[in-house]
mmCIF file with all atom_site columns, C-alpha atoms in Angstrom:
data_model
loop_
_atom_site.group_PDB
_atom_site.id
_atom_site.type_symbol
_atom_site.label_atom_id
_atom_site.label_alt_id
_atom_site.label_comp_id
_atom_site.label_asym_id
_atom_site.label_entity_id
_atom_site.label_seq_id
_atom_site.pdbx_PDB_ins_code
_atom_site.Cartn_x
_atom_site.Cartn_y
_atom_site.Cartn_z
_atom_site.occupancy
_atom_site.B_iso_or_equiv
_atom_site.pdbx_formal_charge
_atom_site.auth_seq_id
_atom_site.auth_comp_id
_atom_site.auth_asym_id
_atom_site.auth_atom_id
_atom_site.pdbx_PDB_model_num
ATOM 1   C CA . GLU A 1 1   ? 69.359 118.057 97.920  1.00 76.00 ? 1   GLU A CA 1
ATOM 2   C CA . PRO A 1 2   ? 69.440 117.719 94.370  1.00 80.00 ? 2   PRO A CA 1
ATOM 3   C CA . GLU A 1 3   ? 67.092 115.012 93.055  1.00 89.00 ? 3   GLU A CA 1
ATOM 4   C CA . VAL A 1 4   ? 66.615 113.009 89.917  1.00 93.00 ? 4   VAL A CA 1
ATOM 5   C CA . THR A 1 5   ? 63.381 113.619 88.950  1.00 94.00 ? 5   THR A CA 1
ATOM 6   C CA . GLN A 1 6   ? 60.741 111.535 86.454  1.00 95.00 ? 6   GLN A CA 1
ATOM 7   C CA . THR A 1 7   ? 57.828 112.599 84.558  1.00 95.00 ? 7   THR A CA 1
ATOM 8   C CA . PRO A 1 8   ? 55.216 110.934 84.228  1.00 95.00 ? 8   PRO A CA 1
ATOM 9   C CA . SER A 1 9   ? 55.205 108.894 87.238  1.00 94.00 ? 9   SER A CA 1
ATOM 10  C CA . HIS A 1 10  ? 52.333 106.562 85.427  1.00 96.00 ? 10  HIS A CA 1
ATOM 11  C CA . GLN A 1 11  ? 52.034 106.143 81.665  1.00 97.00 ? 11  GLN A CA 1
ATOM 12  C CA . VAL A 1 12  ? 49.369 103.772 80.099  1.00 97.00 ? 12  VAL A CA 1
ATOM 13  C CA . THR A 1 13  ? 49.639 103.440 76.361  1.00 97.00 ? 13  THR A CA 1
ATOM 14  C CA . GLN A 1 14  ? 48.202 101.108 73.776  1.00 97.00 ? 14  GLN A CA 1
ATOM 15  C CA . MET A 1 15  ? 50.265 98.011  72.603  1.00 97.00 ? 15  MET A CA 1
ATOM 16  C CA . GLY A 1 16  ? 52.108 99.632  69.056  1.00 97.00 ? 16  GLY A CA 1
ATOM 17  C CA . GLN A 1 17  ? 52.233 103.356 70.153  1.00 97.00 ? 17  GLN A CA 1
ATOM 18  C CA . GLU A 1 18  ? 55.043 105.140 70.885  1.00 97.00 ? 18  GLU A CA 1
ATOM 19  C CA . VAL A 1 19  ? 56.115 106.507 74.244  1.00 97.00 ? 19  VAL A CA 1
ATOM 20  C CA . ILE A 1 20  ? 58.460 108.942 75.793  1.00 97.00 ? 20  ILE A CA 1
ATOM 21  C CA . LEU A 1 21  ? 59.790 108.895 79.295  1.00 97.00 ? 21  LEU A CA 1
ATOM 22  C CA . ARG A 1 22  ? 61.498 111.928 80.672  1.00 97.00 ? 22  ARG A CA 1
ATOM 23  C CA . CYS A 1 23  ? 64.001 112.370 83.042  1.00 97.00 ? 23  CYS A CA 1
ATOM 24  C CA . VAL A 1 24  ? 65.868 115.486 84.756  1.00 96.00 ? 24  VAL A CA 1
ATOM 25  C CA . PRO A 1 25  ? 69.331 114.560 86.093  1.00 96.00 ? 25  PRO A CA 1
ATOM 26  C CA . ILE A 1 26  ? 71.041 116.295 88.744  1.00 94.00 ? 26  ILE A CA 1
ATOM 27  C CA . SER A 1 27  ? 72.614 119.339 87.110  1.00 91.00 ? 27  SER A CA 1
ATOM 28  C CA . ASN A 1 28  ? 76.363 118.620 87.049  1.00 88.00 ? 28  ASN A CA 1
ATOM 29  C CA . HIS A 1 29  ? 76.281 114.904 86.474  1.00 92.00 ? 29  HIS A CA 1
ATOM 30  C CA . LEU A 1 30  ? 77.762 113.460 83.221  1.00 91.00 ? 30  LEU A CA 1
ATOM 31  C CA . TYR A 1 31  ? 76.605 110.054 83.023  1.00 93.00 ? 31  TYR A CA 1
ATOM 32  C CA . PHE A 1 32  ? 72.548 109.096 82.668  1.00 95.00 ? 32  PHE A CA 1
ATOM 33  C CA . TYR A 1 33  ? 71.455 105.857 82.787  1.00 96.00 ? 33  TYR A CA 1
ATOM 34  C CA . TRP A 1 34  ? 67.855 103.990 82.255  1.00 98.00 ? 34  TRP A CA 1
ATOM 35  C CA . TYR A 1 35  ? 66.882 100.627 84.578  1.00 97.00 ? 35  TYR A CA 1
ATOM 36  C CA . ARG A 1 36  ? 63.922 98.770  84.263  1.00 96.00 ? 36  ARG A CA 1
ATOM 37  C CA . GLN A 1 37  ? 61.933 96.405  86.755  1.00 93.00 ? 37  GLN A CA 1
ATOM 38  C CA . ILE A 1 38  ? 59.180 94.258  85.495  1.00 94.00 ? 38  ILE A CA 1
ATOM 39  C CA . LEU A 1 39  ? 56.898 93.479  88.176  1.00 90.00 ? 39  LEU A CA 1
ATOM 40  C CA . GLY A 1 40  ? 58.127 90.407  90.553  1.00 86.00 ? 40  GLY A CA 1
ATOM 41  C CA . GLN A 1 41  ? 61.824 90.762  88.846  1.00 89.00 ? 41  GLN A CA 1
ATOM 42  C CA . LYS A 1 42  ? 64.898 92.323  89.213  1.00 91.00 ? 42  LYS A CA 1
ATOM 43  C CA . VAL A 1 43  ? 65.913 95.884  88.414  1.00 93.00 ? 43  VAL A CA 1
ATOM 44  C CA . GLU A 1 44  ? 67.864 95.358  84.947  1.00 95.00 ? 44  GLU A CA 1
ATOM 45  C CA . PHE A 1 45  ? 70.383 97.772  83.320  1.00 95.00 ? 45  PHE A CA 1
ATOM 46  C CA . LEU A 1 46  ? 69.402 99.404  79.977  1.00 97.00 ? 46  LEU A CA 1
ATOM 47  C CA . VAL A 1 47  ? 71.457 101.557 79.002  1.00 96.00 ? 47  VAL A CA 1
ATOM 48  C CA . SER A 1 48  ? 74.141 104.330 79.961  1.00 94.00 ? 48  SER A CA 1
ATOM 49  C CA . PHE A 1 49  ? 74.983 107.606 78.226  1.00 94.00 ? 49  PHE A CA 1
ATOM 50  C CA . TYR A 1 50  ? 77.728 109.861 78.487  1.00 92.00 ? 50  TYR A CA 1
ATOM 51  C CA . ASN A 1 51  ? 79.140 112.843 75.949  1.00 90.00 ? 51  ASN A CA 1
ATOM 52  C CA . ASN A 1 52  ? 75.792 112.666 73.938  1.00 91.00 ? 52  ASN A CA 1
ATOM 53  C CA . GLU A 1 53  ? 76.348 108.998 73.012  1.00 93.00 ? 53  GLU A CA 1
ATOM 54  C CA . ILE A 1 54  ? 75.446 105.343 74.541  1.00 95.00 ? 54  ILE A CA 1
ATOM 55  C CA . SER A 1 55  ? 78.395 104.530 76.404  1.00 92.00 ? 55  SER A CA 1
ATOM 56  C CA . GLU A 1 56  ? 76.763 101.013 77.276  1.00 91.00 ? 56  GLU A CA 1
ATOM 57  C CA . LYS A 1 57  ? 73.849 99.214  76.630  1.00 94.00 ? 57  LYS A CA 1
ATOM 58  C CA . SER A 1 58  ? 72.074 95.572  77.720  1.00 94.00 ? 58  SER A CA 1
ATOM 59  C CA . GLU A 1 59  ? 70.631 92.946  75.349  1.00 93.00 ? 59  GLU A CA 1
ATOM 60  C CA . ILE A 1 60  ? 66.938 94.440  76.432  1.00 94.00 ? 60  ILE A CA 1
ATOM 61  C CA . PHE A 1 61  ? 67.825 97.610  74.555  1.00 96.00 ? 61  PHE A CA 1
ATOM 62  C CA . ASP A 1 62  ? 67.395 96.865  71.305  1.00 94.00 ? 62  ASP A CA 1
ATOM 63  C CA . ASP A 1 63  ? 66.273 98.740  68.323  1.00 94.00 ? 63  ASP A CA 1
ATOM 64  C CA . GLN A 1 64  ? 62.975 99.740  69.653  1.00 95.00 ? 64  GLN A CA 1
ATOM 65  C CA . PHE A 1 65  ? 64.483 101.766 72.115  1.00 97.00 ? 65  PHE A CA 1
ATOM 66  C CA . SER A 1 66  ? 66.334 104.911 72.018  1.00 97.00 ? 66  SER A CA 1
ATOM 67  C CA . VAL A 1 67  ? 67.699 107.483 74.087  1.00 97.00 ? 67  VAL A CA 1
ATOM 68  C CA . GLU A 1 68  ? 68.076 111.334 73.732  1.00 95.00 ? 68  GLU A CA 1
ATOM 69  C CA . ARG A 1 69  ? 69.356 114.277 75.734  1.00 92.00 ? 69  ARG A CA 1
ATOM 70  C CA . PRO A 1 70  ? 67.227 116.871 73.565  1.00 87.00 ? 70  PRO A CA 1
ATOM 71  C CA . ASP A 1 71  ? 68.280 119.745 75.577  1.00 87.00 ? 71  ASP A CA 1
ATOM 72  C CA . GLY A 1 72  ? 70.761 120.588 78.691  1.00 78.00 ? 72  GLY A CA 1
ATOM 73  C CA . SER A 1 73  ? 68.413 119.442 81.049  1.00 87.00 ? 73  SER A CA 1
ATOM 74  C CA . ASN A 1 74  ? 66.087 116.364 79.854  1.00 93.00 ? 74  ASN A CA 1
ATOM 75  C CA . PHE A 1 75  ? 67.364 112.671 79.230  1.00 96.00 ? 75  PHE A CA 1
ATOM 76  C CA . THR A 1 76  ? 64.668 110.488 77.550  1.00 97.00 ? 76  THR A CA 1
ATOM 77  C CA . LEU A 1 77  ? 63.736 107.192 76.923  1.00 97.00 ? 77  LEU A CA 1
ATOM 78  C CA . LYS A 1 78  ? 61.747 106.487 73.618  1.00 97.00 ? 78  LYS A CA 1
ATOM 79  C CA . ILE A 1 79  ? 60.192 102.987 72.913  1.00 97.00 ? 79  ILE A CA 1
ATOM 80  C CA . ARG A 1 80  ? 58.845 102.973 69.309  1.00 95.00 ? 80  ARG A CA 1
ATOM 81  C CA . SER A 1 81  ? 56.301 100.623 69.136  1.00 94.00 ? 81  SER A CA 1
ATOM 82  C CA . THR A 1 82  ? 55.384 99.176  72.915  1.00 96.00 ? 82  THR A CA 1
ATOM 83  C CA . LYS A 1 83  ? 54.919 95.542  73.456  1.00 96.00 ? 83  LYS A CA 1
ATOM 84  C CA . LEU A 1 84  ? 52.945 94.108  76.533  1.00 97.00 ? 84  LEU A CA 1
ATOM 85  C CA . GLU A 1 85  ? 56.344 93.164  77.664  1.00 96.00 ? 85  GLU A CA 1
ATOM 86  C CA . ASP A 1 86  ? 57.628 96.641  77.957  1.00 97.00 ? 86  ASP A CA 1
ATOM 87  C CA . SER A 1 87  ? 55.202 97.300  81.129  1.00 97.00 ? 87  SER A CA 1
ATOM 88  C CA . ALA A 1 88  ? 57.715 98.053  84.062  1.00 96.00 ? 88  ALA A CA 1
ATOM 89  C CA . MET A 1 89  ? 59.064 100.367 86.415  1.00 95.00 ? 89  MET A CA 1
ATOM 90  C CA . TYR A 1 90  ? 61.547 102.583 84.438  1.00 97.00 ? 90  TYR A CA 1
ATOM 91  C CA . PHE A 1 91  ? 63.875 104.078 86.535  1.00 96.00 ? 91  PHE A CA 1
ATOM 92  C CA . CYS A 1 92  ? 66.363 107.088 85.351  1.00 97.00 ? 92  CYS A CA 1
ATOM 93  C CA . ALA A 1 93  ? 70.107 107.460 87.230  1.00 95.00 ? 93  ALA A CA 1
ATOM 94  C CA . SER A 1 94  ? 72.592 110.046 87.068  1.00 94.00 ? 94  SER A CA 1
ATOM 95  C CA . SER A 1 95  ? 75.971 110.076 88.231  1.00 92.00 ? 95  SER A CA 1
ATOM 96  C CA . VAL A 1 96  ? 78.802 112.580 88.154  1.00 89.00 ? 96  VAL A CA 1
ATOM 97  C CA . GLY A 1 97  ? 81.241 110.492 85.748  1.00 77.00 ? 97  GLY A CA 1
ATOM 98  C CA . ALA A 1 98  ? 84.658 111.658 87.796  1.00 64.00 ? 98  ALA A CA 1
ATOM 99  C CA . GLY A 1 99  ? 86.773 109.013 88.323  1.00 61.00 ? 99  GLY A CA 1
ATOM 100 C CA . ASP A 1 100 ? 86.358 105.018 88.118  1.00 62.00 ? 100 ASP A CA 1
ATOM 101 C CA . SER A 1 101 ? 83.064 103.792 87.349  1.00 59.00 ? 101 SER A CA 1
ATOM 102 C CA . THR A 1 102 ? 81.764 103.006 90.929  1.00 67.00 ? 102 THR A CA 1
ATOM 103 C CA . ASP A 1 103 ? 80.814 106.405 91.371  1.00 80.00 ? 103 ASP A CA 1
ATOM 104 C CA . THR A 1 104 ? 77.357 106.797 92.875  1.00 87.00 ? 104 THR A CA 1
ATOM 105 C CA . GLN A 1 105 ? 74.472 106.342 90.691  1.00 91.00 ? 105 GLN A CA 1
ATOM 106 C CA . TYR A 1 106 ? 71.447 108.578 92.037  1.00 92.00 ? 106 TYR A CA 1
ATOM 107 C CA . PHE A 1 107 ? 67.940 107.193 90.941  1.00 93.00 ? 107 PHE A CA 1
ATOM 108 C CA . GLY A 1 108 ? 64.781 108.923 90.352  1.00 93.00 ? 108 GLY A CA 1
ATOM 109 C CA . PRO A 1 109 ? 61.322 107.864 91.920  1.00 91.00 ? 109 PRO A CA 1
ATOM 110 C CA . GLY A 1 110 ? 60.408 105.774 88.731  1.00 93.00 ? 110 GLY A CA 1
ATOM 111 C CA . THR A 1 111 ? 57.760 105.854 85.852  1.00 96.00 ? 111 THR A CA 1
ATOM 112 C CA . ARG A 1 112 ? 55.569 102.868 85.790  1.00 96.00 ? 112 ARG A CA 1
ATOM 113 C CA . LEU A 1 113 ? 54.646 101.853 82.176  1.00 97.00 ? 113 LEU A CA 1
ATOM 114 C CA . THR A 1 114 ? 51.393 99.941  81.603  1.00 97.00 ? 114 THR A CA 1
ATOM 115 C CA . VAL A 1 115 ? 50.835 98.540  78.125  1.00 97.00 ? 115 VAL A CA 1
ATOM 116 C CA . LEU A 1 116 ? 47.511 97.366  77.370  1.00 96.00 ? 116 LEU A CA 1
ATOM 117 C CA . ALA B 2 1   ? 79.903 88.009  84.847  1.00 75.00 ? 1   ALA B CA 1
ATOM 118 C CA . GLN B 2 2   ? 78.504 88.725  88.099  1.00 83.00 ? 2   GLN B CA 1
ATOM 119 C CA . SER B 2 3   ? 75.440 88.109  90.176  1.00 89.00 ? 3   SER B CA 1
ATOM 120 C CA . VAL B 2 4   ? 73.597 89.185  93.476  1.00 94.00 ? 4   VAL B CA 1
ATOM 121 C CA . THR B 2 5   ? 71.434 86.551  95.786  1.00 95.00 ? 5   THR B CA 1
ATOM 122 C CA . GLN B 2 6   ? 69.557 88.354  98.230  1.00 96.00 ? 6   GLN B CA 1
ATOM 123 C CA . LEU B 2 7   ? 68.550 85.322  100.497 1.00 94.00 ? 7   LEU B CA 1
ATOM 124 C CA . ASP B 2 8   ? 65.439 86.676  102.193 1.00 95.00 ? 8   ASP B CA 1
ATOM 125 C CA . SER B 2 9   ? 62.642 88.258  100.188 1.00 95.00 ? 9   SER B CA 1
ATOM 126 C CA . HIS B 2 10  ? 60.799 89.323  103.532 1.00 97.00 ? 10  HIS B CA 1
ATOM 127 C CA . VAL B 2 11  ? 62.119 90.151  107.006 1.00 98.00 ? 11  VAL B CA 1
ATOM 128 C CA . SER B 2 12  ? 60.165 91.174  109.662 1.00 97.00 ? 12  SER B CA 1
ATOM 129 C CA . VAL B 2 13  ? 61.573 92.263  113.106 1.00 97.00 ? 13  VAL B CA 1
ATOM 130 C CA . SER B 2 14  ? 60.272 94.374  115.981 1.00 97.00 ? 14  SER B CA 1
ATOM 131 C CA . GLU B 2 15  ? 61.201 98.065  116.712 1.00 97.00 ? 15  GLU B CA 1
ATOM 132 C CA . GLY B 2 16  ? 64.163 98.120  118.768 1.00 97.00 ? 16  GLY B CA 1
ATOM 133 C CA . THR B 2 17  ? 65.522 94.857  117.644 1.00 97.00 ? 17  THR B CA 1
ATOM 134 C CA . PRO B 2 18  ? 68.816 94.276  115.150 1.00 98.00 ? 18  PRO B CA 1
ATOM 135 C CA . VAL B 2 19  ? 68.309 94.050  111.161 1.00 98.00 ? 19  VAL B CA 1
ATOM 136 C CA . LEU B 2 20  ? 70.215 91.744  109.355 1.00 98.00 ? 20  LEU B CA 1
ATOM 137 C CA . LEU B 2 21  ? 69.795 91.560  105.519 1.00 98.00 ? 21  LEU B CA 1
ATOM 138 C CA . ARG B 2 22  ? 71.521 88.793  103.770 1.00 98.00 ? 22  ARG B CA 1
ATOM 139 C CA . CYS B 2 23  ? 73.412 89.359  100.482 1.00 97.00 ? 23  CYS B CA 1
ATOM 140 C CA . ASN B 2 24  ? 75.872 87.173  98.522  1.00 96.00 ? 24  ASN B CA 1
ATOM 141 C CA . TYR B 2 25  ? 77.779 87.948  95.327  1.00 93.00 ? 25  TYR B CA 1
ATOM 142 C CA . SER B 2 26  ? 79.643 86.477  92.114  1.00 89.00 ? 26  SER B CA 1
ATOM 143 C CA . SER B 2 27  ? 82.147 88.342  90.579  1.00 81.00 ? 27  SER B CA 1
ATOM 144 C CA . SER B 2 28  ? 84.845 87.899  88.058  1.00 74.00 ? 28  SER B CA 1
ATOM 145 C CA . TYR B 2 29  ? 86.454 90.833  89.267  1.00 76.00 ? 29  TYR B CA 1
ATOM 146 C CA . SER B 2 30  ? 87.162 92.562  92.655  1.00 77.00 ? 30  SER B CA 1
ATOM 147 C CA . PRO B 2 31  ? 83.832 94.109  93.059  1.00 83.00 ? 31  PRO B CA 1
ATOM 148 C CA . SER B 2 32  ? 82.316 97.338  94.377  1.00 88.00 ? 32  SER B CA 1
ATOM 149 C CA . LEU B 2 33  ? 78.825 96.655  96.469  1.00 92.00 ? 33  LEU B CA 1
ATOM 150 C CA . PHE B 2 34  ? 76.454 98.848  97.149  1.00 94.00 ? 34  PHE B CA 1
ATOM 151 C CA . TRP B 2 35  ? 72.825 98.594  99.492  1.00 97.00 ? 35  TRP B CA 1
ATOM 152 C CA . TYR B 2 36  ? 70.109 100.667 98.070  1.00 96.00 ? 36  TYR B CA 1
ATOM 153 C CA . VAL B 2 37  ? 66.885 101.497 99.858  1.00 95.00 ? 37  VAL B CA 1
ATOM 154 C CA . GLN B 2 38  ? 63.422 102.246 98.521  1.00 91.00 ? 38  GLN B CA 1
ATOM 155 C CA . HIS B 2 39  ? 60.720 103.579 100.548 1.00 89.00 ? 39  HIS B CA 1
ATOM 156 C CA . PRO B 2 40  ? 57.620 103.712 98.524  1.00 82.00 ? 40  PRO B CA 1
ATOM 157 C CA . ASN B 2 41  ? 56.792 106.177 95.702  1.00 75.00 ? 41  ASN B CA 1
ATOM 158 C CA . LYS B 2 42  ? 60.632 107.108 96.384  1.00 78.00 ? 42  LYS B CA 1
ATOM 159 C CA . GLY B 2 43  ? 63.781 106.874 94.113  1.00 79.00 ? 43  GLY B CA 1
ATOM 160 C CA . LEU B 2 44  ? 66.692 104.267 95.287  1.00 88.00 ? 44  LEU B CA 1
ATOM 161 C CA . GLN B 2 45  ? 68.339 105.945 97.702  1.00 91.00 ? 45  GLN B CA 1
ATOM 162 C CA . LEU B 2 46  ? 72.012 104.918 98.353  1.00 91.00 ? 46  LEU B CA 1
ATOM 163 C CA . LEU B 2 47  ? 72.670 103.491 101.851 1.00 95.00 ? 47  LEU B CA 1
ATOM 164 C CA . LEU B 2 48  ? 76.366 102.629 101.643 1.00 94.00 ? 48  LEU B CA 1
ATOM 165 C CA . LYS B 2 49  ? 79.031 101.384 99.114  1.00 91.00 ? 49  LYS B CA 1
ATOM 166 C CA . TYR B 2 50  ? 82.254 99.276  99.536  1.00 90.00 ? 50  TYR B CA 1
ATOM 167 C CA . THR B 2 51  ? 84.903 100.015 96.742  1.00 82.00 ? 51  THR B CA 1
ATOM 168 C CA . SER B 2 52  ? 87.998 98.077  98.375  1.00 75.00 ? 52  SER B CA 1
ATOM 169 C CA . ALA B 2 53  ? 88.828 100.371 101.216 1.00 74.00 ? 53  ALA B CA 1
ATOM 170 C CA . ALA B 2 54  ? 87.552 99.347  104.808 1.00 82.00 ? 54  ALA B CA 1
ATOM 171 C CA . THR B 2 55  ? 85.510 96.088  104.589 1.00 88.00 ? 55  THR B CA 1
ATOM 172 C CA . LEU B 2 56  ? 83.475 97.442  107.350 1.00 93.00 ? 56  LEU B CA 1
ATOM 173 C CA . VAL B 2 57  ? 81.321 100.156 105.652 1.00 94.00 ? 57  VAL B CA 1
ATOM 174 C CA . LYS B 2 58  ? 79.315 102.723 107.917 1.00 94.00 ? 58  LYS B CA 1
ATOM 175 C CA . GLY B 2 59  ? 75.902 104.336 105.747 1.00 94.00 ? 59  GLY B CA 1
ATOM 176 C CA . ILE B 2 60  ? 73.192 106.525 106.665 1.00 94.00 ? 60  ILE B CA 1
ATOM 177 C CA . ASN B 2 61  ? 70.634 106.011 109.446 1.00 93.00 ? 61  ASN B CA 1
ATOM 178 C CA . GLY B 2 62  ? 72.878 103.779 111.475 1.00 96.00 ? 62  GLY B CA 1
ATOM 179 C CA . PHE B 2 63  ? 73.279 100.989 108.943 1.00 97.00 ? 63  PHE B CA 1
ATOM 180 C CA . GLU B 2 64  ? 76.760 99.006  108.317 1.00 97.00 ? 64  GLU B CA 1
ATOM 181 C CA . ALA B 2 65  ? 77.561 96.102  105.768 1.00 97.00 ? 65  ALA B CA 1
ATOM 182 C CA . GLU B 2 66  ? 80.966 94.190  106.093 1.00 94.00 ? 66  GLU B CA 1
ATOM 183 C CA . PHE B 2 67  ? 82.589 92.551  103.141 1.00 93.00 ? 67  PHE B CA 1
ATOM 184 C CA . LYS B 2 68  ? 83.702 89.166  103.465 1.00 92.00 ? 68  LYS B CA 1
ATOM 185 C CA . LYS B 2 69  ? 85.865 87.966  100.457 1.00 89.00 ? 69  LYS B CA 1
ATOM 186 C CA . SER B 2 70  ? 86.248 84.357  101.740 1.00 90.00 ? 70  SER B CA 1
ATOM 187 C CA . GLU B 2 71  ? 82.259 84.170  102.175 1.00 92.00 ? 71  GLU B CA 1
ATOM 188 C CA . THR B 2 72  ? 81.350 86.380  98.915  1.00 93.00 ? 72  THR B CA 1
ATOM 189 C CA . SER B 2 73  ? 79.311 87.972  101.321 1.00 95.00 ? 73  SER B CA 1
ATOM 190 C CA . PHE B 2 74  ? 77.821 91.818  102.129 1.00 96.00 ? 74  PHE B CA 1
ATOM 191 C CA . HIS B 2 75  ? 75.319 91.762  104.727 1.00 97.00 ? 75  HIS B CA 1
ATOM 192 C CA . LEU B 2 76  ? 73.483 94.918  105.817 1.00 98.00 ? 76  LEU B CA 1
ATOM 193 C CA . THR B 2 77  ? 72.965 95.031  109.741 1.00 98.00 ? 77  THR B CA 1
ATOM 194 C CA . LYS B 2 78  ? 71.723 97.581  111.755 1.00 98.00 ? 78  LYS B CA 1
ATOM 195 C CA . PRO B 2 79  ? 71.889 97.565  115.772 1.00 97.00 ? 79  PRO B CA 1
ATOM 196 C CA . SER B 2 80  ? 68.083 98.605  116.638 1.00 97.00 ? 80  SER B CA 1
ATOM 197 C CA . ALA B 2 81  ? 65.352 98.966  113.868 1.00 97.00 ? 81  ALA B CA 1
ATOM 198 C CA . HIS B 2 82  ? 63.118 102.097 113.772 1.00 96.00 ? 82  HIS B CA 1
ATOM 199 C CA . MET B 2 83  ? 59.580 102.030 112.209 1.00 96.00 ? 83  MET B CA 1
ATOM 200 C CA . SER B 2 84  ? 60.830 104.268 109.399 1.00 95.00 ? 84  SER B CA 1
ATOM 201 C CA . ASP B 2 85  ? 63.116 101.680 108.329 1.00 96.00 ? 85  ASP B CA 1
ATOM 202 C CA . ALA B 2 86  ? 60.489 99.619  106.667 1.00 96.00 ? 86  ALA B CA 1
ATOM 203 C CA . ALA B 2 87  ? 61.043 99.578  102.971 1.00 96.00 ? 87  ALA B CA 1
ATOM 204 C CA . GLU B 2 88  ? 62.661 97.533  100.270 1.00 95.00 ? 88  GLU B CA 1
ATOM 205 C CA . TYR B 2 89  ? 66.303 96.969  100.148 1.00 97.00 ? 89  TYR B CA 1
ATOM 206 C CA . PHE B 2 90  ? 68.475 96.410  97.149  1.00 97.00 ? 90  PHE B CA 1
ATOM 207 C CA . CYS B 2 91  ? 71.908 94.551  97.232  1.00 97.00 ? 91  CYS B CA 1
ATOM 208 C CA . VAL B 2 92  ? 74.200 95.796  93.866  1.00 95.00 ? 92  VAL B CA 1
ATOM 209 C CA . VAL B 2 93  ? 77.462 94.857  92.573  1.00 91.00 ? 93  VAL B CA 1
ATOM 210 C CA . SER B 2 94  ? 79.346 97.019  89.951  1.00 86.00 ? 94  SER B CA 1
ATOM 211 C CA . SER B 2 95  ? 82.536 94.902  88.223  1.00 74.00 ? 95  SER B CA 1
ATOM 212 C CA . ASN B 2 96  ? 85.035 97.883  88.365  1.00 65.00 ? 96  ASN B CA 1
ATOM 213 C CA . THR B 2 97  ? 86.269 96.671  84.983  1.00 71.00 ? 97  THR B CA 1
ATOM 214 C CA . GLY B 2 98  ? 85.112 100.277 83.735  1.00 72.00 ? 98  GLY B CA 1
ATOM 215 C CA . ARG B 2 99  ? 81.698 99.150  83.041  1.00 77.00 ? 99  ARG B CA 1
ATOM 216 C CA . ARG B 2 100 ? 79.231 101.318 84.644  1.00 82.00 ? 100 ARG B CA 1
ATOM 217 C CA . ALA B 2 101 ? 75.966 98.941  84.551  1.00 89.00 ? 101 ALA B CA 1
ATOM 218 C CA . LEU B 2 102 ? 74.954 98.096  88.165  1.00 91.00 ? 102 LEU B CA 1
ATOM 219 C CA . THR B 2 103 ? 73.619 94.508  88.745  1.00 92.00 ? 103 THR B CA 1
ATOM 220 C CA . PHE B 2 104 ? 70.706 94.089  91.434  1.00 95.00 ? 104 PHE B CA 1
ATOM 221 C CA . GLY B 2 105 ? 69.574 91.543  93.644  1.00 95.00 ? 105 GLY B CA 1
ATOM 222 C CA . SER B 2 106 ? 66.121 90.963  93.848  1.00 94.00 ? 106 SER B CA 1
ATOM 223 C CA . GLY B 2 107 ? 65.466 92.852  96.859  1.00 95.00 ? 107 GLY B CA 1
ATOM 224 C CA . THR B 2 108 ? 64.577 92.489  100.572 1.00 97.00 ? 108 THR B CA 1
ATOM 225 C CA . ARG B 2 109 ? 61.369 93.918  101.840 1.00 96.00 ? 109 ARG B CA 1
ATOM 226 C CA . LEU B 2 110 ? 61.788 94.855  105.344 1.00 97.00 ? 110 LEU B CA 1
ATOM 227 C CA . GLN B 2 111 ? 58.644 95.311  107.806 1.00 97.00 ? 111 GLN B CA 1
ATOM 228 C CA . VAL B 2 112 ? 59.220 96.764  111.307 1.00 97.00 ? 112 VAL B CA 1
ATOM 229 C CA . GLN B 2 113 ? 56.685 95.396  113.653 1.00 96.00 ? 113 GLN B CA 1
ATOM 230 C CA . PRO B 2 114 ? 55.560 98.079  116.702 1.00 94.00 ? 114 PRO B CA 1
#
């Protein structure tokens, strides 16, 4: 069964450094998403991406964040200058994108980002 | 605006006994509702979803949930727990307004005792 994959599983970085989290969505999916879960808190929506542009973003997704689909398979989340409060589990998801907005989002296993 | 409240952060049951994980939602629109499960070191897996068709929704692994509009609830049940059901369960709402952002509950950790 096709799966969303994410690399790395765990990323440790120093405050102020740039990080790139990588995701490979399911191959025939058209919508891509990033969510995050700070330890002990709820999973929160960051951004959705369709047709090579952002379709929705939350208040969390400020100028420090960017997303890109650099090739036909990868979908990346970049944090330009990491802060301690960016430490979280980051989940990538993808959906077919057909029909209405309730099509199922399939999630990857997550990347745990630790900012020191 | 929409929100989800999972009423129990931890639930412990014995193997072979029923499971009930409670979820209440708030939405300005007719919502779509989902239950996802997360096993350790795995991604979030969809168990079932409600999208305004039948109010009793059957999912994978014997789970089902009933949408009750009058109670704004979407509780997850299973008649008989199995050890492999031990995981974190998330109740999730989508607004059906064309926005795709999912709103998650805080999760319920299910323990299954032998």
